[in-house]
mmCIF file of C-alpha atoms in Angstrom:
data_model
loop_
_atom_site.group_PDB
_atom_site.id
_atom_site.type_symbol
_atom_site.label_atom_id
_atom_site.label_comp_id
_atom_site.label_asym_id
_atom_site.label_seq_id
_atom_site.Cartn_x
_atom_site.Cartn_y
_atom_site.Cartn_z
ATOM 1 C CA MET A 1210 1.701 -3.187 10.302
ATOM 2 C CA ALA A 1211 -1.155 -6.352 10.010
ATOM 3 C CA ASN A 1212 -3.935 -3.454 11.136
ATOM 4 C CA GLU A 1213 -1.896 -1.542 8.406
ATOM 5 C CA GLU A 1214 -2.538 -4.359 5.451
ATOM 6 C CA THR A 1215 -5.849 -4.945 6.362
ATOM 7 C CA ILE A 1216 -7.494 -1.425 6.575
ATOM 8 C CA TRP A 1217 -5.513 -0.990 3.032
ATOM 9 C CA ASN A 1218 -6.889 -4.173 1.534
ATOM 10 C CA TYR A 1219 -10.629 -3.799 2.559
ATOM 11 C CA PHE A 1220 -11.097 -0.639 1.442
ATOM 12 C CA LYS A 1221 -9.320 -1.562 -1.965
ATOM 13 C CA ALA A 1222 -11.968 -4.341 -1.855
ATOM 14 C CA LYS A 1223 -14.665 -1.906 -1.908
ATOM 15 C CA GLY A 1224 -13.485 0.368 -4.953
ATOM 16 C CA LEU A 1225 -11.203 2.996 -3.259
ATOM 17 C CA SER A 1226 -9.025 4.463 -5.227
ATOM 18 C CA ASP A 1227 -5.187 4.163 -4.081
ATOM 19 C CA TYR A 1228 -5.616 8.112 -3.090
ATOM 20 C CA GLY A 1229 -8.714 7.439 -1.282
ATOM 21 C CA VAL A 1230 -7.710 4.428 0.817
ATOM 22 C CA ALA A 1231 -4.382 6.528 1.826
ATOM 23 C CA GLY A 1232 -6.203 9.603 2.563
ATOM 24 C CA LEU A 1233 -8.556 7.598 4.575
ATOM 25 C CA MET A 1234 -5.906 6.088 6.672
ATOM 26 C CA GLY A 1235 -3.615 9.083 6.830
ATOM 27 C CA ASN A 1236 -6.776 10.381 9.085
ATOM 28 C CA PHE A 1237 -7.286 7.032 10.912
ATOM 29 C CA PHE A 1238 -3.898 7.458 12.020
ATOM 30 C CA ALA A 1239 -4.237 10.748 13.046
ATOM 31 C CA GLU A 1240 -7.103 9.913 15.312
ATOM 32 C CA SER A 1241 -6.261 6.313 16.483
ATOM 33 C CA GLY A 1242 -2.779 5.448 15.764
ATOM 34 C CA LEU A 1243 -5.197 2.938 13.493
ATOM 35 C CA SER A 1244 -6.070 1.183 16.730
ATOM 36 C CA PRO A 1245 -10.082 0.238 16.847
ATOM 37 C CA THR A 1246 -9.411 -0.154 20.681
ATOM 38 C CA ASN A 1247 -7.919 3.179 21.059
ATOM 39 C CA LEU A 1248 -9.826 5.537 24.107
ATOM 40 C CA GLN A 1249 -9.446 9.338 23.005
ATOM 41 C CA ASN A 1250 -6.599 10.807 25.262
ATOM 42 C CA GLY A 1251 -7.739 12.311 28.378
ATOM 43 C CA TYR A 1252 -10.560 9.997 28.945
ATOM 44 C CA GLU A 1253 -8.469 7.311 30.293
ATOM 45 C CA LYS A 1254 -7.062 8.888 33.111
ATOM 46 C CA LYS A 1255 -10.669 10.610 33.373
ATOM 47 C CA LEU A 1256 -12.596 7.629 33.440
ATOM 48 C CA ASN A 1257 -9.440 4.785 35.516
ATOM 49 C CA MET A 1258 -9.594 2.581 32.722
ATOM 50 C CA THR A 1259 -7.236 1.827 29.662
ATOM 51 C CA ASP A 1260 -8.459 1.094 26.036
ATOM 52 C CA ALA A 1261 -8.391 -2.730 26.917
ATOM 53 C CA GLU A 1262 -10.131 -1.847 29.725
ATOM 54 C CA TYR A 1263 -12.910 0.540 28.563
ATOM 55 C CA THR A 1264 -13.377 -1.906 26.006
ATOM 56 C CA ALA A 1265 -14.282 -4.810 28.357
ATOM 57 C CA ALA A 1266 -16.629 -2.910 30.314
ATOM 58 C CA VAL A 1267 -18.556 -1.399 26.622
ATOM 59 C CA ASP A 1268 -18.594 -5.222 26.076
ATOM 60 C CA ASN A 1269 -19.696 -6.632 28.921
ATOM 61 C CA GLY A 1270 -22.288 -4.306 30.078
ATOM 62 C CA SER A 1271 -20.520 -2.785 33.304
ATOM 63 C CA TYR A 1272 -19.805 0.599 31.333
ATOM 64 C CA LYS A 1273 -22.962 1.990 30.635
ATOM 65 C CA ASP A 1274 -22.089 5.329 29.217
ATOM 66 C CA PHE A 1275 -20.585 4.516 25.894
ATOM 67 C CA VAL A 1276 -22.925 6.318 23.960
ATOM 68 C CA THR A 1277 -23.531 9.705 25.899
ATOM 69 C CA ASP A 1278 -19.619 10.229 27.274
ATOM 70 C CA ARG A 1279 -18.607 11.992 23.981
ATOM 71 C CA ALA A 1280 -14.844 10.118 24.691
ATOM 72 C CA GLY A 1281 -13.688 9.480 20.998
ATOM 73 C CA TYR A 1282 -13.375 5.743 20.450
ATOM 74 C CA GLY A 1283 -11.971 3.424 17.730
ATOM 75 C CA LEU A 1284 -10.586 4.192 14.101
ATOM 76 C CA ALA A 1285 -12.180 7.270 13.772
ATOM 77 C CA GLN A 1286 -12.627 8.079 17.174
ATOM 78 C CA TRP A 1287 -16.374 8.698 17.400
ATOM 79 C CA THR A 1288 -17.444 10.864 19.400
ATOM 80 C CA TYR A 1289 -21.216 12.416 18.670
ATOM 81 C CA TRP A 1290 -23.557 10.101 20.425
ATOM 82 C CA SER A 1291 -25.905 8.726 17.867
ATOM 83 C CA LEU A 1292 -22.826 7.327 15.729
ATOM 84 C CA LYS A 1293 -21.540 5.386 19.064
ATOM 85 C CA GLU A 1294 -24.731 4.543 19.786
ATOM 86 C CA LYS A 1295 -24.986 3.305 16.351
ATOM 87 C CA MET A 1296 -21.955 1.569 15.965
ATOM 88 C CA LEU A 1297 -22.946 -0.093 19.678
ATOM 89 C CA ASN A 1298 -25.719 -1.580 18.058
ATOM 90 C CA TYR A 1299 -24.293 -2.580 14.831
ATOM 91 C CA ALA A 1300 -21.483 -4.397 16.839
ATOM 92 C CA GLN A 1301 -24.063 -6.423 19.239
ATOM 93 C CA SER A 1302 -26.095 -7.062 16.418
ATOM 94 C CA VAL A 1303 -23.286 -8.991 14.476
ATOM 95 C CA GLY A 1304 -21.911 -9.993 17.803
ATOM 96 C CA LYS A 1305 -18.827 -8.240 18.097
ATOM 97 C CA SER A 1306 -16.323 -6.471 20.385
ATOM 98 C CA ILE A 1307 -17.041 -2.710 20.159
ATOM 99 C CA GLY A 1308 -13.188 -2.966 19.626
ATOM 100 C CA ASP A 1309 -13.319 -5.612 16.806
ATOM 101 C CA LEU A 1310 -11.233 -4.101 13.818
ATOM 102 C CA GLY A 1311 -13.697 -5.759 11.013
ATOM 103 C CA MET A 1312 -16.532 -4.866 12.837
ATOM 104 C CA GLN A 1313 -15.168 -1.262 12.516
ATOM 105 C CA LEU A 1314 -14.582 -1.169 8.952
ATOM 106 C CA ASP A 1315 -17.829 -2.649 7.902
ATOM 107 C CA PHE A 1316 -19.022 0.131 9.903
ATOM 108 C CA MET A 1317 -17.169 2.545 8.268
ATOM 109 C CA TYR A 1318 -17.891 1.413 5.000
ATOM 110 C CA SER A 1319 -21.523 1.650 6.016
ATOM 111 C CA GLU A 1320 -20.763 5.337 6.846
ATOM 112 C CA LEU A 1321 -19.374 5.909 3.518
ATOM 113 C CA ILE A 1322 -22.350 4.548 2.123
ATOM 114 C CA ARG A 1323 -25.029 6.419 3.874
ATOM 115 C CA ASN A 1324 -22.847 9.708 2.993
ATOM 116 C CA GLN A 1325 -22.144 9.095 -0.979
ATOM 117 C CA HIS A 1326 -20.491 12.195 -1.766
ATOM 118 C CA ILE A 1327 -17.897 11.448 0.383
ATOM 119 C CA LEU A 1328 -17.581 7.979 -1.235
ATOM 120 C CA LYS A 1329 -17.485 8.756 -4.476
ATOM 121 C CA ALA A 1330 -15.235 11.507 -3.961
ATOM 122 C CA LEU A 1331 -13.009 8.791 -1.998
ATOM 123 C CA GLU A 1332 -13.675 6.446 -4.913
ATOM 124 C CA THR A 1333 -12.165 9.096 -7.815
ATOM 125 C CA ALA A 1334 -9.836 11.221 -6.005
ATOM 126 C CA THR A 1335 -6.690 11.533 -7.748
ATOM 127 C CA SER A 1336 -3.988 13.172 -4.921
ATOM 128 C CA VAL A 1337 -3.577 11.889 -1.402
ATOM 129 C CA ARG A 1338 -4.418 15.395 -0.212
ATOM 130 C CA GLN A 1339 -8.142 15.789 -2.587
ATOM 131 C CA ALA A 1340 -8.812 12.802 0.041
ATOM 132 C CA SER A 1341 -7.467 13.347 3.216
ATOM 133 C CA ASP A 1342 -9.016 16.724 3.225
ATOM 134 C CA VAL A 1343 -12.378 15.098 2.103
ATOM 135 C CA MET A 1344 -12.044 12.958 5.504
ATOM 136 C CA LEU A 1345 -10.633 16.112 7.177
ATOM 137 C CA LEU A 1346 -13.195 18.559 6.567
ATOM 138 C CA GLN A 1347 -16.474 16.343 5.794
ATOM 139 C CA TYR A 1348 -16.320 13.080 7.815
ATOM 140 C CA GLU A 1349 -14.100 13.669 10.998
ATOM 141 C CA ARG A 1350 -14.293 17.254 11.533
ATOM 142 C CA PRO A 1351 -12.328 18.059 14.639
ATOM 143 C CA ALA A 1352 -11.855 21.518 16.198
ATOM 144 C CA ASP A 1353 -8.230 22.089 14.604
ATOM 145 C CA GLN A 1354 -9.222 22.013 10.884
ATOM 146 C CA SER A 1355 -6.126 24.200 10.027
ATOM 147 C CA VAL A 1356 -4.101 24.580 7.069
ATOM 148 C CA SER A 1357 -1.083 22.687 9.103
ATOM 149 C CA VAL A 1358 -3.610 19.840 10.031
ATOM 150 C CA GLN A 1359 -4.493 19.366 6.645
ATOM 151 C CA GLU A 1360 -1.168 19.329 5.551
ATOM 152 C CA LYS A 1361 -0.067 16.631 8.695
ATOM 153 C CA ARG A 1362 -2.647 14.151 7.729
ATOM 154 C CA ALA A 1363 -2.194 14.074 4.087
ATOM 155 C CA ALA A 1364 1.747 13.410 4.971
ATOM 156 C CA TYR A 1365 0.673 10.511 6.991
ATOM 157 C CA GLY A 1366 -1.834 9.718 4.247
ATOM 158 C CA GLN A 1367 1.280 9.439 1.323
ATOM 159 C CA GLU A 1368 3.227 7.266 3.536
ATOM 160 C CA TYR A 1369 0.089 4.696 3.351
ATOM 161 C CA TYR A 1370 0.321 5.460 -0.229
ATOM 162 C CA ASN A 1371 4.077 5.401 -1.162
ATOM 163 C CA ARG A 1372 4.179 1.536 1.274
ATOM 164 C CA PHE A 1373 1.076 -0.133 -0.528
ATOM 165 C CA ALA A 1374 0.303 1.939 -3.749
ATOM 166 C CA ALA A 1375 3.089 1.669 -5.602
ATOM 167 C CA VAL A 1376 3.679 -2.126 -4.707
ATOM 168 C CA ASN A 1377 0.429 -3.180 -6.236
ATOM 169 C CA GLU A 1378 0.263 -1.308 -9.489
ATOM 170 C CA GLU A 1379 -1.010 -3.616 -11.970
ATOM 171 C CA VAL A 1380 1.206 -3.369 -15.050
ATOM 172 C CA ASN A 1381 -0.529 -4.671 -17.823
ATOM 173 C CA LEU A 1382 1.301 -6.729 -20.884
ATOM 174 C CA GLU A 1383 2.127 -3.962 -23.022
ATOM 175 C CA GLU A 1384 3.485 -1.886 -20.388
ATOM 176 C CA PHE A 1385 5.631 -5.005 -19.022
ATOM 177 C CA THR A 1386 7.240 -5.718 -22.511
ATOM 178 C CA GLN A 1387 8.494 -2.004 -23.006
ATOM 179 C CA LEU A 1388 9.752 -1.637 -19.709
ATOM 180 C CA PHE A 1389 11.648 -5.347 -20.147
ATOM 181 C CA GLU A 1390 13.016 -4.094 -23.172
ATOM 182 C CA GLU A 1391 14.183 -1.157 -21.946
ATOM 183 C CA LEU A 1392 16.344 -3.029 -18.852
ATOM 184 C CA ARG A 1393 17.530 -5.211 -22.059
ATOM 185 C CA ASN A 1394 18.680 -1.693 -23.611
ATOM 186 C CA THR A 1395 20.693 -1.033 -20.337
ATOM 187 C CA LEU A 1396 22.387 -4.702 -20.475
ATOM 188 C CA GLN A 1397 22.791 -4.549 -24.352
ATOM 189 C CA ASP A 1398 26.388 -3.401 -24.300
ATOM 190 C CA ASN A 1399 30.389 -4.436 -23.573
ATOM 191 C CA ASP A 1400 30.013 -3.147 -20.129
ATOM 192 C CA CYS A 1401 31.613 -6.327 -17.687
ATOM 193 C CA SER A 1402 34.013 -6.941 -14.774
ATOM 194 C CA ALA A 1403 37.556 -7.449 -15.278
ATOM 195 C CA TYR A 1404 37.343 -11.061 -13.373
ATOM 196 C CA SER A 1405 35.933 -12.189 -16.559
ATOM 197 C CA GLN A 1406 38.420 -10.513 -19.498
ATOM 198 C CA GLU A 1407 40.249 -13.634 -19.779
ATOM 199 C CA ALA A 1408 36.979 -15.835 -20.498
ATOM 200 C CA ARG A 1409 35.705 -13.592 -22.444
ATOM 201 C CA GLU A 1410 38.673 -12.897 -25.501
ATOM 202 C CA TRP A 1411 39.275 -16.768 -25.437
ATOM 203 C CA ALA A 1412 34.887 -17.275 -26.245
ATOM 204 C CA LEU A 1413 35.441 -14.369 -29.000
ATOM 205 C CA ARG A 1414 38.861 -15.905 -30.092
ATOM 206 C CA THR A 1415 37.172 -19.755 -30.103
ATOM 207 C CA GLY A 1416 34.054 -18.572 -31.564
ATOM 208 C CA LEU A 1417 31.905 -19.670 -29.142
ATOM 209 C CA ILE A 1418 30.441 -16.014 -28.525
ATOM 210 C CA ALA A 1419 30.453 -14.088 -31.898
ATOM 211 C CA GLY A 1420 28.552 -10.998 -31.063
ATOM 212 C CA ASP A 1421 25.606 -9.021 -32.379
ATOM 213 C CA GLY A 1422 26.412 -5.877 -34.534
ATOM 214 C CA THR A 1423 29.382 -3.522 -33.265
ATOM 215 C CA ILE A 1424 29.517 -0.643 -30.473
ATOM 216 C CA VAL A 1425 30.995 2.985 -31.159
ATOM 217 C CA ASN A 1426 34.368 1.920 -31.317
ATOM 218 C CA GLY A 1427 33.653 -1.018 -33.895
ATOM 219 C CA SER A 1428 34.601 -3.690 -31.345
ATOM 220 C CA PRO A 1429 31.758 -6.369 -31.609
ATOM 221 C CA ASN A 1430 28.867 -6.021 -29.129
ATOM 222 C CA CYS A 1431 28.729 -9.283 -27.297
ATOM 223 C CA MET A 1432 26.233 -8.038 -25.018
ATOM 224 C CA TRP A 1433 27.907 -9.840 -21.991
ATOM 225 C CA GLN A 1434 25.680 -8.874 -19.099
ATOM 226 C CA ASP A 1435 22.408 -9.732 -21.338
ATOM 227 C CA PHE A 1436 20.213 -12.799 -20.570
ATOM 228 C CA MET A 1437 20.872 -15.694 -22.646
ATOM 229 C CA THR A 1438 18.339 -17.908 -23.925
ATOM 230 C CA ARG A 1439 17.823 -21.371 -24.385
ATOM 231 C CA GLU A 1440 18.320 -21.024 -28.076
ATOM 232 C CA GLN A 1441 21.623 -19.310 -27.285
ATOM 233 C CA PHE A 1442 22.531 -21.759 -24.847
ATOM 234 C CA VAL A 1443 22.740 -24.471 -27.010
ATOM 235 C CA THR A 1444 24.445 -22.842 -29.682
ATOM 236 C CA VAL A 1445 27.519 -21.646 -27.388
ATOM 237 C CA LEU A 1446 27.051 -25.563 -26.205
ATOM 238 C CA TYR A 1447 27.489 -26.957 -30.162
ATOM 239 C CA ARG A 1448 29.981 -24.265 -30.909
ATOM 240 C CA PHE A 1449 32.114 -25.654 -28.766
ATOM 241 C CA TYR A 1450 31.314 -28.998 -29.145
ATOM 242 C CA GLN A 1451 32.350 -27.794 -33.004
ATOM 243 C CA ALA A 1452 35.357 -26.663 -31.462
ATOM 244 C CA ILE A 1453 36.740 -29.804 -29.834
ATOM 245 C CA SER A 1454 35.890 -32.183 -32.583
ATOM 246 C CA ASN A 1455 37.791 -30.202 -34.776
#
């Protein structure tokens, strides 16, 4: 979960749309499961190293073939020699492990800057599928680019969109006011629970609660489930005081 949030927040801060980040993350998930130390499946057995052992061997220099071994590595499963060389050089220049998440995110963003058409597409994407296809077909470019693969990666991206975009959507004051009024409208009726019936009848009988207008059957609309303001609260208290003083 930590990697997911870190990746989402990183690319949102860089200006990608929610759809753009989700489409990118769906592809990362398909490639590496969002693990920055992921070594391409099949190469662990071929090289007789786990993800962690491979990463450590590249970092300490005991494994010399990182650039040329054709093994996909990291979030995007970088495979081509020139990209692996660039990433290795970048990691060394900033003093980070080749498997460091932050380093790989910075490297990926530098790749987007280098590929401005992809960056712009992710900044302006209007659907997860649109962004996902851009990443799949123009950056990742795996051997299998079939419609089924496109759909699967977009589905992965949609899961991230549903998880992160909905909770991060900003609502301006006008939208909030409208939503709040819609909520209150659902509460401003006489719907209430049976346990309070005796108390409600007493409050009406003694005049503590007067209601505001009437409902369809002509009964006072007491808005029993609506919010109570301080103004209304002190009014009820004052009416109670008057009732017990008489």
